[in-house]
Coordinates of C-alpha atoms and ligand atoms in Angstrom, one line a residue:
X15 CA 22.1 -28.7 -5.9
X16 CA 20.8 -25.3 -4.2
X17 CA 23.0 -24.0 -1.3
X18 CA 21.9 -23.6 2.2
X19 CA 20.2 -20.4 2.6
X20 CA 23.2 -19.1 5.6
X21 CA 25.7 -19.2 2.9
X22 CA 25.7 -15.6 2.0
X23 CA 27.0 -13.9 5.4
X24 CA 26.3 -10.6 4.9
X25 CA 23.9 -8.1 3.1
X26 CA 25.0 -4.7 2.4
X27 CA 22.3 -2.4 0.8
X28 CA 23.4 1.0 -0.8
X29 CA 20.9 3.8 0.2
X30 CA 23.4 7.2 0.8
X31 CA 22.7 8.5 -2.2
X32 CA 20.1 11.6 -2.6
X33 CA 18.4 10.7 -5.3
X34 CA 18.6 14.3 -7.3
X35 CA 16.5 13.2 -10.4
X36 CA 13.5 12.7 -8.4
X37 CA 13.1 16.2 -7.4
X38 CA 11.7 15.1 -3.6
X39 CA 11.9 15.7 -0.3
X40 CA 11.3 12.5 0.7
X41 CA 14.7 10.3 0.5
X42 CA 14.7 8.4 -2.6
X43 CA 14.9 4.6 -1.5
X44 CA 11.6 5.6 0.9
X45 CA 9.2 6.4 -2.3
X46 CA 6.2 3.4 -2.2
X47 CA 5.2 1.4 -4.4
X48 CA 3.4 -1.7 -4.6
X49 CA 2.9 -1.9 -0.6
X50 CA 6.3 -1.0 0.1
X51 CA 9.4 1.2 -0.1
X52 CA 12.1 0.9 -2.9
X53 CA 14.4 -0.3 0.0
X54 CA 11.5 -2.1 1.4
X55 CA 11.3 -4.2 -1.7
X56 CA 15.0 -4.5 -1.7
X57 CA 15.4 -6.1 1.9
X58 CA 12.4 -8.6 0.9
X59 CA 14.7 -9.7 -1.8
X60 CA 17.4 -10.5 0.2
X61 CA 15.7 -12.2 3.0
X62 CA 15.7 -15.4 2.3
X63 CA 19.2 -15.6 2.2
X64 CA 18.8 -15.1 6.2
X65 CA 22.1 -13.6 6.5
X66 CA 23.7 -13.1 9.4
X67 CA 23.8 -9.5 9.2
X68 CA 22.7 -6.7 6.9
X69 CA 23.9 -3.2 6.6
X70 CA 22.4 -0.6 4.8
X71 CA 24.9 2.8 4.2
X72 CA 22.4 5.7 5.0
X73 CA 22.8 9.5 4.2
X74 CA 21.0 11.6 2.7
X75 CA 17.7 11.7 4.4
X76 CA 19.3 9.5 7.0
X77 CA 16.7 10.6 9.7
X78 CA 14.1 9.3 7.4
X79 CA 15.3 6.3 6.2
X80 CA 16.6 5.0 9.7
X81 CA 13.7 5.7 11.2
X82 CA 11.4 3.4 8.2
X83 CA 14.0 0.8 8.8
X84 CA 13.2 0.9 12.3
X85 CA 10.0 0.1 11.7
X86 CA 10.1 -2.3 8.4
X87 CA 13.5 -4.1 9.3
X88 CA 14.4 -3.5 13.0
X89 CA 17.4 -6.3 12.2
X90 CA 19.0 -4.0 9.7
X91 CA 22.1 -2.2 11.2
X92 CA 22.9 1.5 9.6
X93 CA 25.9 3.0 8.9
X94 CA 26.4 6.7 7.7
X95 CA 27.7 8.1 4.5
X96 CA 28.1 11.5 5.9
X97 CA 29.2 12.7 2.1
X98 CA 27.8 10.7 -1.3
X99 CA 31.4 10.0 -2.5
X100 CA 30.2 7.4 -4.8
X101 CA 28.9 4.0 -5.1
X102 CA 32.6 2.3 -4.2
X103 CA 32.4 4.8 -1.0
X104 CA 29.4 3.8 0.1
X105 CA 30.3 -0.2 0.0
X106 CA 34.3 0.5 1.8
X107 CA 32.4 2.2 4.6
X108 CA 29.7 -1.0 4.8
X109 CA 32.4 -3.6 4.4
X110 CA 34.6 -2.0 7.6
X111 CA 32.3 -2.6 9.8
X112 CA 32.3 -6.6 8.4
X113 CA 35.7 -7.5 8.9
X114 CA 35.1 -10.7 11.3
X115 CA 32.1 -11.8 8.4
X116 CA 32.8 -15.2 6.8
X117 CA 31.1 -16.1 3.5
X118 CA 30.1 -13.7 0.6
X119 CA 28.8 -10.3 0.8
X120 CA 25.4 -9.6 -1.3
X121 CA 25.7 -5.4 -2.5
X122 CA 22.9 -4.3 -3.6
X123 CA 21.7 -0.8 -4.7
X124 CA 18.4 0.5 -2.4
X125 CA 16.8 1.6 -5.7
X126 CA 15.9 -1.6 -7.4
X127 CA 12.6 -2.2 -6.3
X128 CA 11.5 -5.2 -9.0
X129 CA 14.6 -7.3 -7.7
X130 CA 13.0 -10.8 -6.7
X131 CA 14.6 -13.3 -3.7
X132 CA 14.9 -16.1 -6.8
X133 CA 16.9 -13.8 -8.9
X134 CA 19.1 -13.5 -6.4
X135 CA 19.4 -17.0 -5.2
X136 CA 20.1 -17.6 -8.8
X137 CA 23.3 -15.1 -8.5
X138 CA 24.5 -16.9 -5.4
X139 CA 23.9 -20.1 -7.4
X140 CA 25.6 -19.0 -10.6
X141 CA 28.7 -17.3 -7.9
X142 CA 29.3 -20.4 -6.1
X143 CA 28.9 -22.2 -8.3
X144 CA 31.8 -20.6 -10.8
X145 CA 34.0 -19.9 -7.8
X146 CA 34.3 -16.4 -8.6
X147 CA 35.5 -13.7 -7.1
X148 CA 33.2 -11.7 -7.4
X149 CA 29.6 -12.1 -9.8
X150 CA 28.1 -8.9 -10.7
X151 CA 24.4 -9.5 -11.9
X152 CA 23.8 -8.4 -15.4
X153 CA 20.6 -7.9 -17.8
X154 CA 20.7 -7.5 -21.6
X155 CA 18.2 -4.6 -22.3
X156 CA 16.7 -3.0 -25.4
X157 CA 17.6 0.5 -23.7
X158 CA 20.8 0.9 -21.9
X159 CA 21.2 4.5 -21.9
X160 CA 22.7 6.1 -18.6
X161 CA 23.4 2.4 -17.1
X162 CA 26.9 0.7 -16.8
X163 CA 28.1 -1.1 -19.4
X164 CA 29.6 -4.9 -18.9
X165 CA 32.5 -5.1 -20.7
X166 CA 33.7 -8.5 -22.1
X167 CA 36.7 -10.0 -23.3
X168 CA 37.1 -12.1 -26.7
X169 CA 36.2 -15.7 -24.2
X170 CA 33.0 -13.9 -23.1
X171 CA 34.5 -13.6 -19.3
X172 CA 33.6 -9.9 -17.6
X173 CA 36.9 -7.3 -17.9
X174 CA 35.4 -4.4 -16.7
X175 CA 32.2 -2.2 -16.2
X176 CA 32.6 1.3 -17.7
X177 CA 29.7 3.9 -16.8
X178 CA 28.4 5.6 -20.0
X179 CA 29.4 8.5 -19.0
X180 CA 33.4 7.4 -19.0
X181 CA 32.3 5.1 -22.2
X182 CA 33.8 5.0 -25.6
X183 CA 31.1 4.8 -28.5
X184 CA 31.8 1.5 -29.2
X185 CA 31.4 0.5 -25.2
X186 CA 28.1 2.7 -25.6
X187 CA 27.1 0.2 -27.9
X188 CA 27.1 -2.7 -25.2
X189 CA 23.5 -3.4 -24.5
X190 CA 24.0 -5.9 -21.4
X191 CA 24.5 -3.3 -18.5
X192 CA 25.2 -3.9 -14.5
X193 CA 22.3 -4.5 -12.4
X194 CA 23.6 -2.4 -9.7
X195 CA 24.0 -6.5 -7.4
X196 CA 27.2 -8.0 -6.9
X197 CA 28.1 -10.7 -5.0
X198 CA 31.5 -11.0 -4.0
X199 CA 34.2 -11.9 -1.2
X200 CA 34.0 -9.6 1.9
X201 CA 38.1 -9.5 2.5
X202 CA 39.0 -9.6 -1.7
X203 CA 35.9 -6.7 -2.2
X204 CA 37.3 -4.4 0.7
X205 CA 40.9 -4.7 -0.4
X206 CA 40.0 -3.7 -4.0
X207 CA 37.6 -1.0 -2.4
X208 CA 40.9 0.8 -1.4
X209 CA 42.4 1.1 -4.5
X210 CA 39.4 2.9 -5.9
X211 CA 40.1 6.4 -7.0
X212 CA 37.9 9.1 -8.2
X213 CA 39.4 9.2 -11.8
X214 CA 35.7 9.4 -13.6
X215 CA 33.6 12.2 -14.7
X216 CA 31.6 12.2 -11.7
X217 CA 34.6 12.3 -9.5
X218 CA 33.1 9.4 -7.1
X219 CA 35.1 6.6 -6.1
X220 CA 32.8 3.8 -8.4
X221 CA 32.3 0.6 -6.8
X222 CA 32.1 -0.8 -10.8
X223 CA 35.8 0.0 -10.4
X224 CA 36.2 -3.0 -8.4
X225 CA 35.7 -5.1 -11.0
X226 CA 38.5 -3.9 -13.2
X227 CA 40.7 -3.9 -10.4
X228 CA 40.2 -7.1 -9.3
X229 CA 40.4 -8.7 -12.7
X230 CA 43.5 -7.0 -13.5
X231 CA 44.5 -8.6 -10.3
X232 CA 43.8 -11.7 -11.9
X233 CA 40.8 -12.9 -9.9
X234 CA 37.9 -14.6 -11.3
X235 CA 35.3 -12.3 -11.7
X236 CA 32.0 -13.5 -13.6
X237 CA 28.7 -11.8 -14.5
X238 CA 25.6 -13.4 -14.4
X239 CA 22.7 -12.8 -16.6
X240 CA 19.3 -12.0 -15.1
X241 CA 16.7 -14.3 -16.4
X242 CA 14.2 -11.6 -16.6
X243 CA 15.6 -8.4 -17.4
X244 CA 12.8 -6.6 -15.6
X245 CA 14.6 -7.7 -12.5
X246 CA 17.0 -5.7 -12.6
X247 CA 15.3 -2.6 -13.3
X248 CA 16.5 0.5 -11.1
X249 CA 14.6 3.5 -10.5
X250 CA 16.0 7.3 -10.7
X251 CA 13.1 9.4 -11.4
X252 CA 8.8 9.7 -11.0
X253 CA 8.6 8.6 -14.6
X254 CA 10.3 5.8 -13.8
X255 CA 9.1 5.0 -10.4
X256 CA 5.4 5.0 -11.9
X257 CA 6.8 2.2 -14.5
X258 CA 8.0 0.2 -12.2
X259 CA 5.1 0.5 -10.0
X260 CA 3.3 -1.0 -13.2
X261 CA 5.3 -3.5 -13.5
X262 CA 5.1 -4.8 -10.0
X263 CA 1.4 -4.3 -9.9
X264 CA 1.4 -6.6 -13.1
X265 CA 3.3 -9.1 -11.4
X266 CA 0.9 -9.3 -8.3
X267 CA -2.5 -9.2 -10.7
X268 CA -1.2 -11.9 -12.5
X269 CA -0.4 -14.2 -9.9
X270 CA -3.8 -13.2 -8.4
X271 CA -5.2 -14.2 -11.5
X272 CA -3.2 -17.9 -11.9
X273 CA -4.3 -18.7 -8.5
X274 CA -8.1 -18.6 -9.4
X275 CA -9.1 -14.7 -8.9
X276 CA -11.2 -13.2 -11.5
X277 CA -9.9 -9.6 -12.0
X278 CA -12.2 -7.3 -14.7
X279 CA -10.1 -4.7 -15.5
X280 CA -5.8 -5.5 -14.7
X281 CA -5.5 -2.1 -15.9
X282 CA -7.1 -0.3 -13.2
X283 CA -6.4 -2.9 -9.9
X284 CA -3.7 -2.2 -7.9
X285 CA -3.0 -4.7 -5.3
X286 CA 0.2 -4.0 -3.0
X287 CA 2.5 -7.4 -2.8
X288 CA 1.8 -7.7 0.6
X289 CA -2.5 -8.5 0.1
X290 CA -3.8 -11.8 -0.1
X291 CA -6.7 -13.0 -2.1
X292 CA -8.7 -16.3 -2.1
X293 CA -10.0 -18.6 -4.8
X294 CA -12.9 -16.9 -6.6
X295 CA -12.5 -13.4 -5.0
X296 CA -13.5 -11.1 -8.3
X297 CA -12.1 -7.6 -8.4
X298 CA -14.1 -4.8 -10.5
X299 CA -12.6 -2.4 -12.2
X300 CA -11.1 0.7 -9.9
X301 CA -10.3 -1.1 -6.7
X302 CA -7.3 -1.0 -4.6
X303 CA -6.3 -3.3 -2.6
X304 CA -3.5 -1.7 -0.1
X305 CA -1.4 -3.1 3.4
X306 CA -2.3 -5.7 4.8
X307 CA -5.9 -6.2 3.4
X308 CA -6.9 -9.7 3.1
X309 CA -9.9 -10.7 0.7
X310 CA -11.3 -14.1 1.1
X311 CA -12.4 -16.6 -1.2
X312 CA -15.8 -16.2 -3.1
X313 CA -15.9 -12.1 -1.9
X314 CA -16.6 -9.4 -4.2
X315 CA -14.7 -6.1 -4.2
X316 CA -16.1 -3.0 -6.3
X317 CA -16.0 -1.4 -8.5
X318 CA -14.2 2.1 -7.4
X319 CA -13.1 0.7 -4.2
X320 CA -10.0 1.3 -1.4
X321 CA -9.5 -1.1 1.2
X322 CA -6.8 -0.4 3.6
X323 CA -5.6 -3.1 6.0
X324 CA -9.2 -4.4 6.1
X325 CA -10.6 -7.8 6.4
X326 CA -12.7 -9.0 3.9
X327 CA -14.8 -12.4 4.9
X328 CA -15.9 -15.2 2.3
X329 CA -18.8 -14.2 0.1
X330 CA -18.9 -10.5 1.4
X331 CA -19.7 -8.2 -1.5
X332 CA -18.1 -4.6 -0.7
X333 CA -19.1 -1.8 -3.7
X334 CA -18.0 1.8 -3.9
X335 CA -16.5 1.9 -0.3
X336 CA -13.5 3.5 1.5
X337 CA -12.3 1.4 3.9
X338 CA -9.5 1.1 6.4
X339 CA -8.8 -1.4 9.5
X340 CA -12.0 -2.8 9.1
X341 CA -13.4 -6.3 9.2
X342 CA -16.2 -7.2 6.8
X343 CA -17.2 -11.0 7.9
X344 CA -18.7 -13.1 6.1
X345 CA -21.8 -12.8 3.5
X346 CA -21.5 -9.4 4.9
X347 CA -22.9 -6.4 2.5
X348 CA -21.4 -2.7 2.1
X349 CA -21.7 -0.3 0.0
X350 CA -22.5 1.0 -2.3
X351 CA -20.9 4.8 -0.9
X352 CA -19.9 3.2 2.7
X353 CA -16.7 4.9 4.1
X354 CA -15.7 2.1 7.1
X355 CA -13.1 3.7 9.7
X356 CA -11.2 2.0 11.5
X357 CA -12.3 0.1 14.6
X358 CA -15.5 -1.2 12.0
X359 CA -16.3 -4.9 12.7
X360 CA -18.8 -6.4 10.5
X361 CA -20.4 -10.1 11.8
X362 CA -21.5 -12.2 9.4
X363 CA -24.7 -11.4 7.3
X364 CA -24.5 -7.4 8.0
X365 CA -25.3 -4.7 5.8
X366 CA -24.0 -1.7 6.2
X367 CA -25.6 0.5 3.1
X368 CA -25.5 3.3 1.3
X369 CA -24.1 6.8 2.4
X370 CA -23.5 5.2 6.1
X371 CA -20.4 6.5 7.6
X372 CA -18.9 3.5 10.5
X373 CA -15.7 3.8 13.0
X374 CA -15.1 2.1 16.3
X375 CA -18.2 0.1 15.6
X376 CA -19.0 -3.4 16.5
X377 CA -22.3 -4.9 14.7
X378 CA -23.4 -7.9 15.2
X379 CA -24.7 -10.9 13.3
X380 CA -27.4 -9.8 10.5
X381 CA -27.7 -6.6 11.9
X382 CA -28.2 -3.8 9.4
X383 CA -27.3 -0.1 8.6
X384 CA -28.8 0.7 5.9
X385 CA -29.2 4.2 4.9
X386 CA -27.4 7.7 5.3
X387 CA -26.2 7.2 8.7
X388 CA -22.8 7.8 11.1
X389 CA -22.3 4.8 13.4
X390 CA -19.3 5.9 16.0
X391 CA -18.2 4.3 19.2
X392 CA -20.8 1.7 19.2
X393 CA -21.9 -1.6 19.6
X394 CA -24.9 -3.2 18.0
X395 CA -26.3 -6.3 18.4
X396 CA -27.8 -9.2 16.6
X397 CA -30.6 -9.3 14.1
X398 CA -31.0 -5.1 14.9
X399 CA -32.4 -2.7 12.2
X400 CA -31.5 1.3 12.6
X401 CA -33.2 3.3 10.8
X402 CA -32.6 5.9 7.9
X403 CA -30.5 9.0 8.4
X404 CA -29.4 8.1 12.4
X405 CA -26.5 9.5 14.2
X406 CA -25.2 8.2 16.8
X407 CA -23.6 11.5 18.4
X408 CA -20.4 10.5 20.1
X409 CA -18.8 13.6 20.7
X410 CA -19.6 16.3 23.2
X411 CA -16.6 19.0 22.1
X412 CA -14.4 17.2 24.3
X413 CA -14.5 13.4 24.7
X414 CA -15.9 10.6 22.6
X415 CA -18.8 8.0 24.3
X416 CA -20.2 5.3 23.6
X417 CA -23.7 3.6 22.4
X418 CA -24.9 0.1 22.9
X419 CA -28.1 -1.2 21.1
X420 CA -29.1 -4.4 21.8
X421 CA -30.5 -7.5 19.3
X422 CA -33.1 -7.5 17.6
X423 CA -33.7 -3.7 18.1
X424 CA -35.7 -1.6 16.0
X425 CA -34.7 2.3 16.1
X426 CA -36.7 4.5 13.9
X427 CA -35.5 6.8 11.5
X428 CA -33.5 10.0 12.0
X429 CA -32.9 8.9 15.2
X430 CA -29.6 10.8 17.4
X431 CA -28.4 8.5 19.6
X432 CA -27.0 10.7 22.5
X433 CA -23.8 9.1 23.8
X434 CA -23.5 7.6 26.3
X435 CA -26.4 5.8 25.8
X436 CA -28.2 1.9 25.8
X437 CA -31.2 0.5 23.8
X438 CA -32.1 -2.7 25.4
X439 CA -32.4 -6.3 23.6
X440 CA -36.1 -6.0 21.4
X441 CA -36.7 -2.1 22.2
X442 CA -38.2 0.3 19.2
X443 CA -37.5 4.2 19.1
X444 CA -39.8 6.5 17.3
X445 CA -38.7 7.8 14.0
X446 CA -37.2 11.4 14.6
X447 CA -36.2 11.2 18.2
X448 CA -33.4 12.6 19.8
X449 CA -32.8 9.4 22.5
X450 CA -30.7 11.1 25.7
X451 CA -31.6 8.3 28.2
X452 CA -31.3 4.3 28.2
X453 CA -34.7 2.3 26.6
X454 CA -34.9 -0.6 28.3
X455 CA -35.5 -3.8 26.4
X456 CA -38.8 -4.1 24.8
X457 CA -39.3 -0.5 24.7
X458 CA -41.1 1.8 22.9
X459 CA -38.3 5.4 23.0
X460 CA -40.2 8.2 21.8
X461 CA -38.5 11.4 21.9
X462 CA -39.7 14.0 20.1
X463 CA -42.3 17.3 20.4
X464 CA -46.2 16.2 20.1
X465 CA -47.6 17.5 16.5
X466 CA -49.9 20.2 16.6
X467 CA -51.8 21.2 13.2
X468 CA -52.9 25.2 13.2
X469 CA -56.1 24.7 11.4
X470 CA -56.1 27.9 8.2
X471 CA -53.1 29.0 8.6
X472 CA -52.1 29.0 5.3
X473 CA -55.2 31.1 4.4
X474 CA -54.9 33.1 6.8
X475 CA -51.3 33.9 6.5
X476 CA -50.9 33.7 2.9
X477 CA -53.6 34.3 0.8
X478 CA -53.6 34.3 -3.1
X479 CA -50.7 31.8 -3.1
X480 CA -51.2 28.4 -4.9
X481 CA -51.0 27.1 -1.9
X482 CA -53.6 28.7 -0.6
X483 CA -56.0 28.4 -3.5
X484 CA -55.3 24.2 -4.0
X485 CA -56.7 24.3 0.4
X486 CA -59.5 26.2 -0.2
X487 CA -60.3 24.0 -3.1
X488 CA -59.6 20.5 -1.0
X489 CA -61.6 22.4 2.0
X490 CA -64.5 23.1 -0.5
X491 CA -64.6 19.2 -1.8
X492 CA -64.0 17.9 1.8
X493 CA -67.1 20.1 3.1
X494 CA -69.3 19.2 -0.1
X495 CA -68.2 15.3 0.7
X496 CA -69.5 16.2 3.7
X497 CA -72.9 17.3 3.0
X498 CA -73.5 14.5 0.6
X499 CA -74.0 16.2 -2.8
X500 CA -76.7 14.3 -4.7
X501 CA -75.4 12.0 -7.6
Ligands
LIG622 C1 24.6 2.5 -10.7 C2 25.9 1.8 -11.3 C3 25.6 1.4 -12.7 C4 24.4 0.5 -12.8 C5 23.2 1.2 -12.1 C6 22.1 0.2 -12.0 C7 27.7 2.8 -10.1 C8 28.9 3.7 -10.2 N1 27.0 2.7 -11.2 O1 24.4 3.7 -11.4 O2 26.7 0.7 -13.2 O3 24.1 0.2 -14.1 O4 23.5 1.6 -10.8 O5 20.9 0.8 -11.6 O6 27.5 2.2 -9.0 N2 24.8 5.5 -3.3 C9 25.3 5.7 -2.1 N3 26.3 6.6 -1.9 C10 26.8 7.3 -2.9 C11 26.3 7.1 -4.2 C12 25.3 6.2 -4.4 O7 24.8 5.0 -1.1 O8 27.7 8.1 -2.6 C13 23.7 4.5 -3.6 C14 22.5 5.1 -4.1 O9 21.6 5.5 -3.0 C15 21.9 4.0 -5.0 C16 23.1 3.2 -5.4 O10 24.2 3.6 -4.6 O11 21.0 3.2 -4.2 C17 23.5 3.5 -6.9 O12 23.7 4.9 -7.0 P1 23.0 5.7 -8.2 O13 23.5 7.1 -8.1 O14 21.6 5.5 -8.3 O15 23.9 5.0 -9.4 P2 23.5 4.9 -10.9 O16 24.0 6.1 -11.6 O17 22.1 4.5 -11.1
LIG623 CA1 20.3 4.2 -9.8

């Protein structure tokens, strides 16, 4: 029978270390992938387990990292490794501040990002379930080099974990290696975590070491085997960090995919864990799906699209677009070449089209964009039409306004809308006028000069050109019209 959730009491997350391989500035548990951060990914995995309280050891970057975890895990309590003494460091510090915890303590290193909440349930299952000691997750992999090696006796029960490094060739050999999770015994795990010494070629005080220690004590210790391998995957450097960004990605496609999503090309859709998609959704090739973007069902995204925390209604078709905080309703159209900014709410039935630049910008049912145009700081009704190439001209140098066009609105094209500035319900503007003032409903707005033709001018001014010879010829048929040259 699966235990109650509570019955882990505390999580301790491992995220000191600098992470030299990856050659960053940016702490190494804080790279993204998949829609969140290494340590991001790791927390998710441990939620369920709802324990009581969870620690992640913090140093190198520690500005950064506390302040993400403010933000993605405000729950999460930090304490500081103010020098990467090892692994077995990191955990002593985390498990002083547990002493009054009951129940087992989940350690887990921040740079597993492809760890999954039922691969861990399934070591909580397989610890309580032996009565161990302690249960250090395992994986058999094709490749073990630079991981820790689990070290079995003749009975097949875990002696030791020896890092390649400190490992004989015939330990090298081992291909089942440490996941970098252990669940153990908050009191047995600190006592043992004092007897740790620095004896290795690194010099750190290993919290493998525990293992060793504890089964010389005698203790039960047991190792549990991952059921997928992939699990347990951790990440040290960018060539690794894009495979395992791959991996995830082909996680989330798939299950996109078994819940009734038609995606063209896997290879070149990256959805971040955290988007959801509906039944019959297709994906073309070249889109990303990013945040908290949601697509529904029957909608069409791409191909060679980005949509950032944006809304995507049923049956909306969105090709070729940059988008971000944006809501597309419903049978809505964009695209293709539409950047939508944020503050961009679609109604249902809208278009927005082709080259047409939106932000702050609230259009209303079946109205329609469709051409070459910017559309900031505005609202737009229902059923309205703006014409080709229109700007609505928001900004004076200093402050941002705003323009209101009513429904059913016709504005003409190449149109600047002045801001601030109101087209009322049913008005029409002139193509090519520069509107300053409010048109009220049912309105004709013309604002441009009065066209003036300077009869001979090109004659006149320059003669010989082809121009001028193809008017002197129209002139001469035009005049001979004129005088009604017999047949
Ligand atoms: C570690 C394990 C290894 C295992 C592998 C799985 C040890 C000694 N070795 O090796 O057996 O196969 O993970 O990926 O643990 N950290 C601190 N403070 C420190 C040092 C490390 O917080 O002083 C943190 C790191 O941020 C990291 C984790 O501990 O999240 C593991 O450290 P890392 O240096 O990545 O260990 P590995 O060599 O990968
Ligand atoms: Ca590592």
């Amino acid at each position: 029978m699966a235990q109650p959730a509570q019955t882990v009491g505390a999580v301790v997350v491992l995220a000191a270390g600098q992470g030299t391989r990856m050659r960053s500035r940016t702490p190494k548990v804080l790279h993204p992938l998949g829609g969140r951060s290494m340590l991001g990914h790791v927390l998710a995995a441990a939620e369920p387990l709802a324990a009581a309280a969870t620690v992640v050891v913090v140093g190198s970057g520690r500005d950064q990292v506390e302040a993400h975890l403010a933000g993605i895990a405000p729950h999460a309590r930090t304490v500081v490794q103010e020098q990467q003494n090892g692994s077995g460091h990191a955990a002593a510090l985390a498990l002083d501040t547990l002493a009054e915890l009951s129940g087992p303590v989940l350690i887990v290193n921040g740079d597993a990002p492809l760890l999954r909440a039922s691969t861990v349930q399934a070591l909580v299952d397989a610890h309580l379930g032996a009565g161990d000691v302690l249960t250090v997750l395992t994986a058999t992999v094709p490749d073990p080099t630079g991981l820790g090696r689990i070290v079995r006796d003749a009975e097949g029960r875990v002696t030791a974990i020896v890092e390649e490094r400190d490992a004989t060739p015939e330990q090298r050999a081992i291909t089942e290696v440490n996941a970098g999770v252990y669940l153990g015994d908050g009191p047995a795990v600190r006592a043992a975590l004092t007897r740790v010494g620095a004896a290795n070629d690194q010099g750190e005080q290993y919290l493998t070491d525990v293992l060793g220690l504890l089964v010389g004590d005698g203790a039960q210790v047991g190792g549990h085997r991952a059921a997928d391998a992939e699990d347990t995957l951790g990440c040290n450097d960018r060539r690794e960090l894009a495979a395992r960004r791959r991996t995830l990605n082909d996680r989330v496609v798939d299950d996109l995919m078994r819940s009734g999503v038609t995606v063209v090309d896997p290879a070149t859709t990256w959805v971040d864990v955290t988007v959801e998609v509906g039944q019959d959704a297709v994906l073309h090739p070249g889109v990303q799906l990013l945040g908290a973007t949601v697509v529904a069902a029957g909608a069409e995204v791409g191909p060679d699209s980005t949509l950032t925390d944006t809304e995507v209604g049923e049956g909306a078709r969105v090709v070729r677009t940059h988008a971000e905080l944006a809501v597309v309703g419903p049978e809505v159209s964009v695209g293709p070449f539409a950047y939508l900014r944020p503050g961009t709410r679609l109604a249902r039935g809208a278009k927005v089209g082709t080259f047409v630049e939106t932000k702050n910008a609230v259009v209303g049912e079946g109205s329609k964009i469709p051409h070459l145009s910017y559309v900031g700081d505005a609202t737009i009704g229902e059923g309205t039409n703006i014409g080709a190439a229109t700007v609505f001209v928001n900004y004076d140098g200093v402050a941002k306004h705003h323009t209101t066009i009513g429904s059913h609105a016709r504005t003409g094209a190449d149109n600047m809308f002045v801001a601030p500035v109101t087209v009322g319900d049913g008005a029409y503007t002139a193509a090519g006028s520069v509107i300053t003032t409010d048109v009220p409903p049912g309105a004709m707005g013309v604002a441009r000069a009065t066209q003036r033709n300077v009869a001979g001018w090109v004659g006149r001014r320059r003669p010989g050109t082809a121009a001028a010879e193809a008017a002197e010829a129209a002139t001469a048929r035009t005049s001979d019209d004129a005088q009604g040259t017999p047949s």
